[in-house]
């Protein structure tokens, strides 16, 4: 019923933001060995990709931005917020464009998201410190982004197939 | 997963691999390898890795040069990611403290 829809929609967004936050926090407990500031597995993208396919870009954007801001507020600190936001937004917009192009399956879209997330972060780091030295790790970030993007895509695909609209 | 996905992943990994191989990770002449400290794009200091000393950077970071390697041993930034980064010794490797905009690069 139309009168119930907005409440249901808001509830879904809330759950999705919370899920993304929990996954993001859980992955931060796992030590990552790469010598790059802020390098992450990006597992929260499982939720973002899921929302993108299930509900569209607007909802995916809301969930992603809210999750990044609240997570930074609670778990890390606001000084690194700009890097997370850059990575998250670049990644999501890229995924939206590629999704619309209908070239790849959800897995391919997720791979692009993973790579763009890392590339976005490194580009903004290079801009902020006004030094290109941070680009040394670009190849590693691309390879890692591709691999994690694949795994994330597989999980998101299963979620999308199993959870009813 | 369809064929185009697999091709995408393959291409990305090949691209990353090529970029990595093309990088000038010269086994730098151990005598001449130095740690160059930048604040943003401004060079602050240069120290040969053959030396052994503790370097105070802007009162916000401290770098230790020992055994041919450079490590960040202290920083006042909130995340301390720079302190946890591995010691660097090869040309092109970096230690970065983003909040304080400090970059240490081996050249």
PDB file of C-alpha atoms in Angstrom:
ATOM      1  CA  UNK A   1       0.000   0.000   0.000  1.00  0.00           C
ATOM      2  CA  UNK A   2       1.312   3.428  -0.867  1.00  0.00           C
ATOM      3  CA  UNK A   3       0.979   4.720   2.706  1.00  0.00           C
ATOM      4  CA  UNK A   4       3.259   1.965   3.964  1.00  0.00           C
ATOM      5  CA  UNK A   5       5.871   2.355   1.277  1.00  0.00           C
ATOM      6  CA  UNK A   6       7.871   5.290   2.642  1.00  0.00           C
ATOM      7  CA  UNK A   7       8.201   3.681   6.029  1.00  0.00           C
ATOM      8  CA  UNK A   8       9.287   0.408   4.526  1.00  0.00           C
ATOM      9  CA  UNK A   9      11.746   2.166   2.264  1.00  0.00           C
ATOM     10  CA  UNK A  10      13.283   4.096   5.150  1.00  0.00           C
ATOM     11  CA  UNK A  11      13.555   0.909   7.163  1.00  0.00           C
ATOM     12  CA  UNK A  12      15.402  -0.841   4.357  1.00  0.00           C
ATOM     13  CA  UNK A  13      17.840   2.054   4.002  1.00  0.00           C
ATOM     14  CA  UNK A  14      18.449   1.995   7.729  1.00  0.00           C
ATOM     15  CA  UNK A  15      19.164  -1.700   7.760  1.00  0.00           C
ATOM     16  CA  UNK A  16      21.419  -1.390   4.737  1.00  0.00           C
ATOM     17  CA  UNK A  17      23.447   1.435   6.253  1.00  0.00           C
ATOM     18  CA  UNK A  18      23.800  -0.515   9.489  1.00  0.00           C
ATOM     19  CA  UNK A  19      24.876  -3.640   7.601  1.00  0.00           C
ATOM     20  CA  UNK A  20      27.460  -1.721   5.618  1.00  0.00           C
ATOM     21  CA  UNK A  21      28.799  -0.213   8.837  1.00  0.00           C
ATOM     22  CA  UNK A  22      29.076  -3.551  10.573  1.00  0.00           C
ATOM     23  CA  UNK A  23      30.824  -5.200   7.635  1.00  0.00           C
ATOM     24  CA  UNK A  24      33.159  -2.210   7.372  1.00  0.00           C
ATOM     25  CA  UNK A  25      33.972  -2.393  11.059  1.00  0.00           C
ATOM     26  CA  UNK A  26      34.490  -6.163  11.007  1.00  0.00           C
ATOM     27  CA  UNK A  27      36.970  -5.907   8.155  1.00  0.00           C
ATOM     28  CA  UNK A  28      38.910  -3.184   9.963  1.00  0.00           C
ATOM     29  CA  UNK A  29      39.708  -5.712  12.668  1.00  0.00           C
ATOM     30  CA  UNK A  30      41.628  -7.796  10.143  1.00  0.00           C
ATOM     31  CA  UNK A  31      45.191  -6.466   9.805  1.00  0.00           C
ATOM     32  CA  UNK A  32      46.160  -5.565   6.267  1.00  0.00           C
ATOM     33  CA  UNK A  33      49.798  -5.775   5.383  1.00  0.00           C
ATOM     34  CA  UNK A  34      50.093  -3.211   2.625  1.00  0.00           C
ATOM     35  CA  UNK A  35      52.150  -0.110   3.362  1.00  0.00           C
ATOM     36  CA  UNK A  36      49.509   2.279   2.093  1.00  0.00           C
ATOM     37  CA  UNK A  37      47.500   4.536   4.367  1.00  0.00           C
ATOM     38  CA  UNK A  38      43.851   3.613   4.489  1.00  0.00           C
ATOM     39  CA  UNK A  39      44.054   0.522   2.304  1.00  0.00           C
ATOM     40  CA  UNK A  40      40.964  -1.560   2.838  1.00  0.00           C
ATOM     41  CA  UNK A  41      39.369  -4.673   1.488  1.00  0.00           C
ATOM     42  CA  UNK A  42      36.213  -2.686   0.834  1.00  0.00           C
ATOM     43  CA  UNK A  43      33.884  -5.493   1.933  1.00  0.00           C
ATOM     44  CA  UNK A  44      31.138  -2.979   2.678  1.00  0.00           C
ATOM     45  CA  UNK A  45      30.776  -2.725  -1.077  1.00  0.00           C
ATOM     46  CA  UNK A  46      28.891  -5.993  -0.899  1.00  0.00           C
ATOM     47  CA  UNK A  47      25.999  -4.000   0.538  1.00  0.00           C
ATOM     48  CA  UNK A  48      26.504  -1.038  -1.796  1.00  0.00           C
ATOM     49  CA  UNK A  49      26.490  -3.181  -4.946  1.00  0.00           C
ATOM     50  CA  UNK A  50      23.466  -5.035  -3.621  1.00  0.00           C
ATOM     51  CA  UNK A  51      21.571  -1.781  -3.064  1.00  0.00           C
ATOM     52  CA  UNK A  52      22.649  -0.460  -6.457  1.00  0.00           C
ATOM     53  CA  UNK A  53      21.098  -3.436  -8.232  1.00  0.00           C
ATOM     54  CA  UNK A  54      18.103  -3.818  -5.993  1.00  0.00           C
ATOM     55  CA  UNK A  55      17.089  -0.194  -5.468  1.00  0.00           C
ATOM     56  CA  UNK A  56      19.030   1.996  -7.875  1.00  0.00           C
ATOM     57  CA  UNK A  57      21.672   4.666  -7.771  1.00  0.00           C
ATOM     58  CA  UNK A  58      19.908   7.162  -5.490  1.00  0.00           C
ATOM     59  CA  UNK A  59      19.507   4.683  -2.671  1.00  0.00           C
ATOM     60  CA  UNK A  60      22.993   3.297  -3.202  1.00  0.00           C
ATOM     61  CA  UNK A  61      24.372   6.825  -2.938  1.00  0.00           C
ATOM     62  CA  UNK A  62      22.441   7.535   0.258  1.00  0.00           C
ATOM     63  CA  UNK A  63      23.523   4.286   1.876  1.00  0.00           C
ATOM     64  CA  UNK A  64      27.154   4.714   0.825  1.00  0.00           C
ATOM     65  CA  UNK A  65      27.589   8.324   1.936  1.00  0.00           C
ATOM     66  CA  UNK A  66      25.720   7.852   5.192  1.00  0.00           C
ATOM     67  CA  UNK A  67      27.706   4.778   6.006  1.00  0.00           C
ATOM     68  CA  UNK A  68      31.051   6.461   5.288  1.00  0.00           C
ATOM     69  CA  UNK A  69      30.249   9.519   7.379  1.00  0.00           C
ATOM     70  CA  UNK A  70      28.816   7.676  10.361  1.00  0.00           C
ATOM     71  CA  UNK A  71      31.603   5.090  10.313  1.00  0.00           C
ATOM     72  CA  UNK A  72      34.254   7.788  10.234  1.00  0.00           C
ATOM     73  CA  UNK A  73      32.494   9.488  13.110  1.00  0.00           C
ATOM     74  CA  UNK A  74      32.310   6.347  15.206  1.00  0.00           C
ATOM     75  CA  UNK A  75      35.263   4.207  14.325  1.00  0.00           C
ATOM     76  CA  UNK A  76      38.039   6.223  12.808  1.00  0.00           C
ATOM     77  CA  UNK A  77      38.394   9.955  12.703  1.00  0.00           C
ATOM     78  CA  UNK A  78      37.195  12.774  10.532  1.00  0.00           C
ATOM     79  CA  UNK A  79      40.612  13.615   9.154  1.00  0.00           C
ATOM     80  CA  UNK A  80      40.576  10.545   6.911  1.00  0.00           C
ATOM     81  CA  UNK A  81      36.962  11.145   5.922  1.00  0.00           C
ATOM     82  CA  UNK A  82      37.864  12.900   2.688  1.00  0.00           C
ATOM     83  CA  UNK A  83      39.755   9.858   1.418  1.00  0.00           C
ATOM     84  CA  UNK A  84      36.949   7.454   2.192  1.00  0.00           C
ATOM     85  CA  UNK A  85      34.384   9.757   0.602  1.00  0.00           C
ATOM     86  CA  UNK A  86      36.499  10.216  -2.517  1.00  0.00           C
ATOM     87  CA  UNK A  87      36.980   6.485  -2.891  1.00  0.00           C
ATOM     88  CA  UNK A  88      33.350   5.709  -2.193  1.00  0.00           C
ATOM     89  CA  UNK A  89      31.850   8.315  -4.527  1.00  0.00           C
ATOM     90  CA  UNK A  90      34.225   7.668  -7.428  1.00  0.00           C
ATOM     91  CA  UNK A  91      33.609   3.965  -7.045  1.00  0.00           C
ATOM     92  CA  UNK A  92      29.834   4.260  -6.928  1.00  0.00           C
ATOM     93  CA  UNK A  93      29.510   6.693  -9.839  1.00  0.00           C
ATOM     94  CA  UNK A  94      31.820   4.505 -11.905  1.00  0.00           C
ATOM     95  CA  UNK A  95      29.777   1.428 -11.097  1.00  0.00           C
ATOM     96  CA  UNK A  96      26.569   3.234 -12.058  1.00  0.00           C
ATOM     97  CA  UNK A  97      27.953   4.235 -15.454  1.00  0.00           C
ATOM     98  CA  UNK A  98      29.269   0.749 -16.128  1.00  0.00           C
ATOM     99  CA  UNK A  99      26.059  -0.855 -14.945  1.00  0.00           C
ATOM    100  CA  UNK A 100      24.091   1.325 -17.362  1.00  0.00           C
ATOM    101  CA  UNK A 101      26.444   0.422 -20.202  1.00  0.00           C
ATOM    102  CA  UNK A 102      25.321  -3.165 -19.776  1.00  0.00           C
ATOM    103  CA  UNK A 103      28.706  -4.574 -20.674  1.00  0.00           C
ATOM    104  CA  UNK A 104      29.369  -6.695 -17.642  1.00  0.00           C
ATOM    105  CA  UNK A 105      27.474  -8.723 -15.106  1.00  0.00           C
ATOM    106  CA  UNK A 106      27.171  -7.666 -11.480  1.00  0.00           C
ATOM    107  CA  UNK A 107      30.600  -9.172 -10.928  1.00  0.00           C
ATOM    108  CA  UNK A 108      32.270  -7.031 -13.565  1.00  0.00           C
ATOM    109  CA  UNK A 109      30.562  -3.947 -12.152  1.00  0.00           C
ATOM    110  CA  UNK A 110      31.810  -4.841  -8.705  1.00  0.00           C
ATOM    111  CA  UNK A 111      35.365  -5.295 -10.013  1.00  0.00           C
ATOM    112  CA  UNK A 112      35.255  -1.800 -11.469  1.00  0.00           C
ATOM    113  CA  UNK A 113      33.928  -0.520  -8.172  1.00  0.00           C
ATOM    114  CA  UNK A 114      36.760  -2.101  -6.248  1.00  0.00           C
ATOM    115  CA  UNK A 115      39.463  -0.783  -8.561  1.00  0.00           C
ATOM    116  CA  UNK A 116      37.949   2.696  -8.750  1.00  0.00           C
ATOM    117  CA  UNK A 117      37.632   2.848  -4.991  1.00  0.00           C
ATOM    118  CA  UNK A 118      41.350   2.316  -4.532  1.00  0.00           C
ATOM    119  CA  UNK A 119      42.316   4.520  -7.454  1.00  0.00           C
ATOM    120  CA  UNK A 120      40.038   7.291  -6.180  1.00  0.00           C
ATOM    121  CA  UNK A 121      41.640   7.161  -2.759  1.00  0.00           C
ATOM    122  CA  UNK A 122      45.145   7.295  -4.098  1.00  0.00           C
ATOM    123  CA  UNK A 123      44.351  10.166  -6.453  1.00  0.00           C
ATOM    124  CA  UNK A 124      42.959  12.286  -3.698  1.00  0.00           C
ATOM    125  CA  UNK A 125      45.882  11.427  -1.441  1.00  0.00           C
ATOM    126  CA  UNK A 126      48.243  12.580  -4.180  1.00  0.00           C
ATOM    127  CA  UNK A 127      46.225  15.784  -4.573  1.00  0.00           C
ATOM    128  CA  UNK A 128      46.117  16.565  -0.851  1.00  0.00           C
ATOM    129  CA  UNK A 129      49.813  16.083  -0.260  1.00  0.00           C
ATOM    130  CA  UNK A 130      50.582  17.592  -3.671  1.00  0.00           C
ATOM    131  CA  UNK A 131      53.104  14.863  -4.318  1.00  0.00           C
ATOM    132  CA  UNK A 132      52.977  12.035  -6.826  1.00  0.00           C
ATOM    133  CA  UNK A 133      55.120   9.709  -4.739  1.00  0.00           C
ATOM    134  CA  UNK A 134      52.019   7.983  -3.382  1.00  0.00           C
ATOM    135  CA  UNK A 135      51.274   6.714  -6.884  1.00  0.00           C
ATOM    136  CA  UNK A 136      53.993   4.102  -6.482  1.00  0.00           C
ATOM    137  CA  UNK A 137      51.406   1.723  -5.105  1.00  0.00           C
ATOM    138  CA  UNK A 138      48.931   2.136  -7.945  1.00  0.00           C
ATOM    139  CA  UNK A 139      49.623  -1.287  -9.548  1.00  0.00           C
ATOM    140  CA  UNK A 140      49.189  -3.110  -6.268  1.00  0.00           C
ATOM    141  CA  UNK A 141      45.960  -1.256  -5.581  1.00  0.00           C
ATOM    142  CA  UNK A 142      44.573  -2.064  -9.004  1.00  0.00           C
ATOM    143  CA  UNK A 143      45.357  -5.765  -8.675  1.00  0.00           C
ATOM    144  CA  UNK A 144      43.967  -5.964  -5.141  1.00  0.00           C
ATOM    145  CA  UNK A 145      40.903  -3.964  -6.182  1.00  0.00           C
ATOM    146  CA  UNK A 146      40.225  -6.368  -9.039  1.00  0.00           C
ATOM    147  CA  UNK A 147      40.504  -9.447  -6.853  1.00  0.00           C
ATOM    148  CA  UNK A 148      38.410  -8.115  -3.975  1.00  0.00           C
ATOM    149  CA  UNK A 149      35.912  -6.685  -6.474  1.00  0.00           C
ATOM    150  CA  UNK A 150      35.434 -10.164  -7.898  1.00  0.00           C
ATOM    151  CA  UNK A 151      34.801 -11.738  -4.507  1.00  0.00           C
ATOM    152  CA  UNK A 152      32.512  -8.911  -3.457  1.00  0.00           C
ATOM    153  CA  UNK A 153      30.603  -9.232  -6.725  1.00  0.00           C
ATOM    154  CA  UNK A 154      30.041 -12.929  -6.195  1.00  0.00           C
ATOM    155  CA  UNK A 155      28.636 -12.361  -2.703  1.00  0.00           C
ATOM    156  CA  UNK A 156      26.476  -9.418  -3.805  1.00  0.00           C
ATOM    157  CA  UNK A 157      25.106 -11.492  -6.668  1.00  0.00           C
ATOM    158  CA  UNK A 158      24.055 -14.268  -4.314  1.00  0.00           C
ATOM    159  CA  UNK A 159      22.424 -11.783  -1.959  1.00  0.00           C
ATOM    160  CA  UNK A 160      20.570 -10.126  -4.814  1.00  0.00           C
ATOM    161  CA  UNK A 161      19.292 -13.444  -6.099  1.00  0.00           C
ATOM    162  CA  UNK A 162      18.243 -14.786  -2.721  1.00  0.00           C
ATOM    163  CA  UNK A 163      16.663 -11.748  -1.062  1.00  0.00           C
ATOM    164  CA  UNK A 164      13.213 -10.882  -2.412  1.00  0.00           C
ATOM    165  CA  UNK A 165      12.379  -7.338  -3.425  1.00  0.00           C
TER     166      UNK A 165
ATOM    167  CA  UNK B   1      30.263 -14.356 -14.187  1.00  0.00           C
ATOM    168  CA  UNK B   2      30.319 -14.061 -17.936  1.00  0.00           C
ATOM    169  CA  UNK B   3      33.165 -13.977 -20.422  1.00  0.00           C
ATOM    170  CA  UNK B   4      33.414 -10.185 -20.466  1.00  0.00           C
ATOM    171  CA  UNK B   5      33.882 -10.115 -16.691  1.00  0.00           C
ATOM    172  CA  UNK B   6      36.717 -12.612 -16.919  1.00  0.00           C
ATOM    173  CA  UNK B   7      38.397 -10.594 -19.665  1.00  0.00           C
ATOM    174  CA  UNK B   8      38.079  -7.429 -17.585  1.00  0.00           C
ATOM    175  CA  UNK B   9      39.702  -9.038 -14.568  1.00  0.00           C
ATOM    176  CA  UNK B  10      42.454 -10.524 -16.698  1.00  0.00           C
ATOM    177  CA  UNK B  11      43.200  -7.202 -18.380  1.00  0.00           C
ATOM    178  CA  UNK B  12      43.305  -5.368 -15.050  1.00  0.00           C
ATOM    179  CA  UNK B  13      45.752  -7.822 -13.559  1.00  0.00           C
ATOM    180  CA  UNK B  14      47.963  -7.720 -16.647  1.00  0.00           C
ATOM    181  CA  UNK B  15      47.860  -3.910 -16.595  1.00  0.00           C
ATOM    182  CA  UNK B  16      48.771  -3.825 -12.923  1.00  0.00           C
ATOM    183  CA  UNK B  17      51.558  -6.323 -13.515  1.00  0.00           C
ATOM    184  CA  UNK B  18      53.006  -4.303 -16.393  1.00  0.00           C
ATOM    185  CA  UNK B  19      52.896  -1.099 -14.395  1.00  0.00           C
ATOM    186  CA  UNK B  20      54.686  -2.842 -11.608  1.00  0.00           C
ATOM    187  CA  UNK B  21      57.412  -4.258 -13.852  1.00  0.00           C
ATOM    188  CA  UNK B  22      57.951  -0.937 -15.601  1.00  0.00           C
ATOM    189  CA  UNK B  23      58.529   0.817 -12.322  1.00  0.00           C
ATOM    190  CA  UNK B  24      62.073   1.777 -11.752  1.00  0.00           C
ATOM    191  CA  UNK B  25      62.508  -0.256  -8.611  1.00  0.00           C
ATOM    192  CA  UNK B  26      66.212  -0.251  -9.225  1.00  0.00           C
ATOM    193  CA  UNK B  27      68.145  -2.163  -6.627  1.00  0.00           C
ATOM    194  CA  UNK B  28      69.523   1.173  -5.676  1.00  0.00           C
ATOM    195  CA  UNK B  29      73.174   1.529  -5.079  1.00  0.00           C
ATOM    196  CA  UNK B  30      73.314   0.869  -1.352  1.00  0.00           C
ATOM    197  CA  UNK B  31      75.884   3.600  -0.877  1.00  0.00           C
ATOM    198  CA  UNK B  32      73.794   6.261  -2.512  1.00  0.00           C
ATOM    199  CA  UNK B  33      70.254   5.338  -1.387  1.00  0.00           C
ATOM    200  CA  UNK B  34      68.748   8.148   0.593  1.00  0.00           C
ATOM    201  CA  UNK B  35      65.542   8.949   2.395  1.00  0.00           C
ATOM    202  CA  UNK B  36      64.049  12.184   1.098  1.00  0.00           C
ATOM    203  CA  UNK B  37      61.511  13.852   3.349  1.00  0.00           C
ATOM    204  CA  UNK B  38      58.802  16.034   1.830  1.00  0.00           C
ATOM    205  CA  UNK B  39      56.186  18.190   3.418  1.00  0.00           C
ATOM    206  CA  UNK B  40      53.640  18.263   0.596  1.00  0.00           C
ATOM    207  CA  UNK B  41      55.779  18.989  -2.422  1.00  0.00           C
ATOM    208  CA  UNK B  42      58.482  20.803  -0.514  1.00  0.00           C
ATOM    209  CA  UNK B  43      61.656  18.891   0.189  1.00  0.00           C
ATOM    210  CA  UNK B  44      62.648  19.270   3.820  1.00  0.00           C
ATOM    211  CA  UNK B  45      65.567  16.957   4.245  1.00  0.00           C
ATOM    212  CA  UNK B  46      67.654  14.234   2.675  1.00  0.00           C
ATOM    213  CA  UNK B  47      69.470  11.552   4.616  1.00  0.00           C
ATOM    214  CA  UNK B  48      71.654   8.764   3.322  1.00  0.00           C
ATOM    215  CA  UNK B  49      70.337   5.382   4.404  1.00  0.00           C
ATOM    216  CA  UNK B  50      73.826   4.391   5.405  1.00  0.00           C
ATOM    217  CA  UNK B  51      73.626   6.784   8.328  1.00  0.00           C
ATOM    218  CA  UNK B  52      72.158   5.939  11.707  1.00  0.00           C
ATOM    219  CA  UNK B  53      70.089   8.681  13.188  1.00  0.00           C
ATOM    220  CA  UNK B  54      66.699   9.783  14.433  1.00  0.00           C
ATOM    221  CA  UNK B  55      65.193  12.649  12.503  1.00  0.00           C
ATOM    222  CA  UNK B  56      62.564  14.955  13.957  1.00  0.00           C
ATOM    223  CA  UNK B  57      60.197  16.182  11.263  1.00  0.00           C
ATOM    224  CA  UNK B  58      58.356  19.408  12.039  1.00  0.00           C
ATOM    225  CA  UNK B  59      57.784  18.257  15.617  1.00  0.00           C
ATOM    226  CA  UNK B  60      54.962  16.076  14.337  1.00  0.00           C
ATOM    227  CA  UNK B  61      56.803  12.978  13.153  1.00  0.00           C
ATOM    228  CA  UNK B  62      59.985  11.131  13.929  1.00  0.00           C
ATOM    229  CA  UNK B  63      61.895   8.988  11.473  1.00  0.00           C
ATOM    230  CA  UNK B  64      64.555   6.447  12.341  1.00  0.00           C
ATOM    231  CA  UNK B  65      67.307   5.571   9.891  1.00  0.00           C
ATOM    232  CA  UNK B  66      69.072   2.378  10.840  1.00  0.00           C
ATOM    233  CA  UNK B  67      70.495  -0.725   9.138  1.00  0.00           C
ATOM    234  CA  UNK B  68      69.927   0.811   5.717  1.00  0.00           C
ATOM    235  CA  UNK B  69      66.204   1.286   6.298  1.00  0.00           C
ATOM    236  CA  UNK B  70      63.898   4.121   7.261  1.00  0.00           C
ATOM    237  CA  UNK B  71      60.944   3.734   9.630  1.00  0.00           C
ATOM    238  CA  UNK B  72      58.512   6.177  11.152  1.00  0.00           C
ATOM    239  CA  UNK B  73      58.816   5.605  14.879  1.00  0.00           C
ATOM    240  CA  UNK B  74      56.510   8.300  16.153  1.00  0.00           C
ATOM    241  CA  UNK B  75      53.833  10.670  14.879  1.00  0.00           C
ATOM    242  CA  UNK B  76      51.173  12.850  16.448  1.00  0.00           C
ATOM    243  CA  UNK B  77      48.522  12.044  13.842  1.00  0.00           C
ATOM    244  CA  UNK B  78      45.317  10.335  15.032  1.00  0.00           C
ATOM    245  CA  UNK B  79      45.608   7.159  12.964  1.00  0.00           C
ATOM    246  CA  UNK B  80      49.346   6.426  13.256  1.00  0.00           C
ATOM    247  CA  UNK B  81      49.211   4.467  10.000  1.00  0.00           C
ATOM    248  CA  UNK B  82      52.621   5.878   9.107  1.00  0.00           C
ATOM    249  CA  UNK B  83      54.160   4.380  12.229  1.00  0.00           C
ATOM    250  CA  UNK B  84      52.772   0.962  11.337  1.00  0.00           C
ATOM    251  CA  UNK B  85      54.072   1.030   7.800  1.00  0.00           C
ATOM    252  CA  UNK B  86      56.884  -1.335   7.035  1.00  0.00           C
ATOM    253  CA  UNK B  87      60.467  -0.034   6.993  1.00  0.00           C
ATOM    254  CA  UNK B  88      61.507   1.143   3.541  1.00  0.00           C
ATOM    255  CA  UNK B  89      64.842   0.680   1.859  1.00  0.00           C
ATOM    256  CA  UNK B  90      64.296   0.222  -1.891  1.00  0.00           C
ATOM    257  CA  UNK B  91      64.118   2.992  -4.440  1.00  0.00           C
ATOM    258  CA  UNK B  92      60.563   4.223  -4.906  1.00  0.00           C
ATOM    259  CA  UNK B  93      59.240   2.916  -1.595  1.00  0.00           C
ATOM    260  CA  UNK B  94      57.461   5.468   0.550  1.00  0.00           C
ATOM    261  CA  UNK B  95      56.159   6.084   4.035  1.00  0.00           C
ATOM    262  CA  UNK B  96      53.297   8.522   4.082  1.00  0.00           C
ATOM    263  CA  UNK B  97      51.648  10.430   6.915  1.00  0.00           C
ATOM    264  CA  UNK B  98      48.587  11.912   5.246  1.00  0.00           C
ATOM    265  CA  UNK B  99      47.238  14.036   8.120  1.00  0.00           C
ATOM    266  CA  UNK B 100      50.610  15.760   8.506  1.00  0.00           C
ATOM    267  CA  UNK B 101      51.316  15.686   4.770  1.00  0.00           C
ATOM    268  CA  UNK B 102      54.690  14.089   5.279  1.00  0.00           C
ATOM    269  CA  UNK B 103      56.137  11.818   2.616  1.00  0.00           C
ATOM    270  CA  UNK B 104      59.366   9.908   2.994  1.00  0.00           C
ATOM    271  CA  UNK B 105      60.619   8.507  -0.291  1.00  0.00           C
ATOM    272  CA  UNK B 106      63.666   6.369  -0.967  1.00  0.00           C
ATOM    273  CA  UNK B 107      65.602   7.698  -3.929  1.00  0.00           C
TER     274      UNK B 107
END
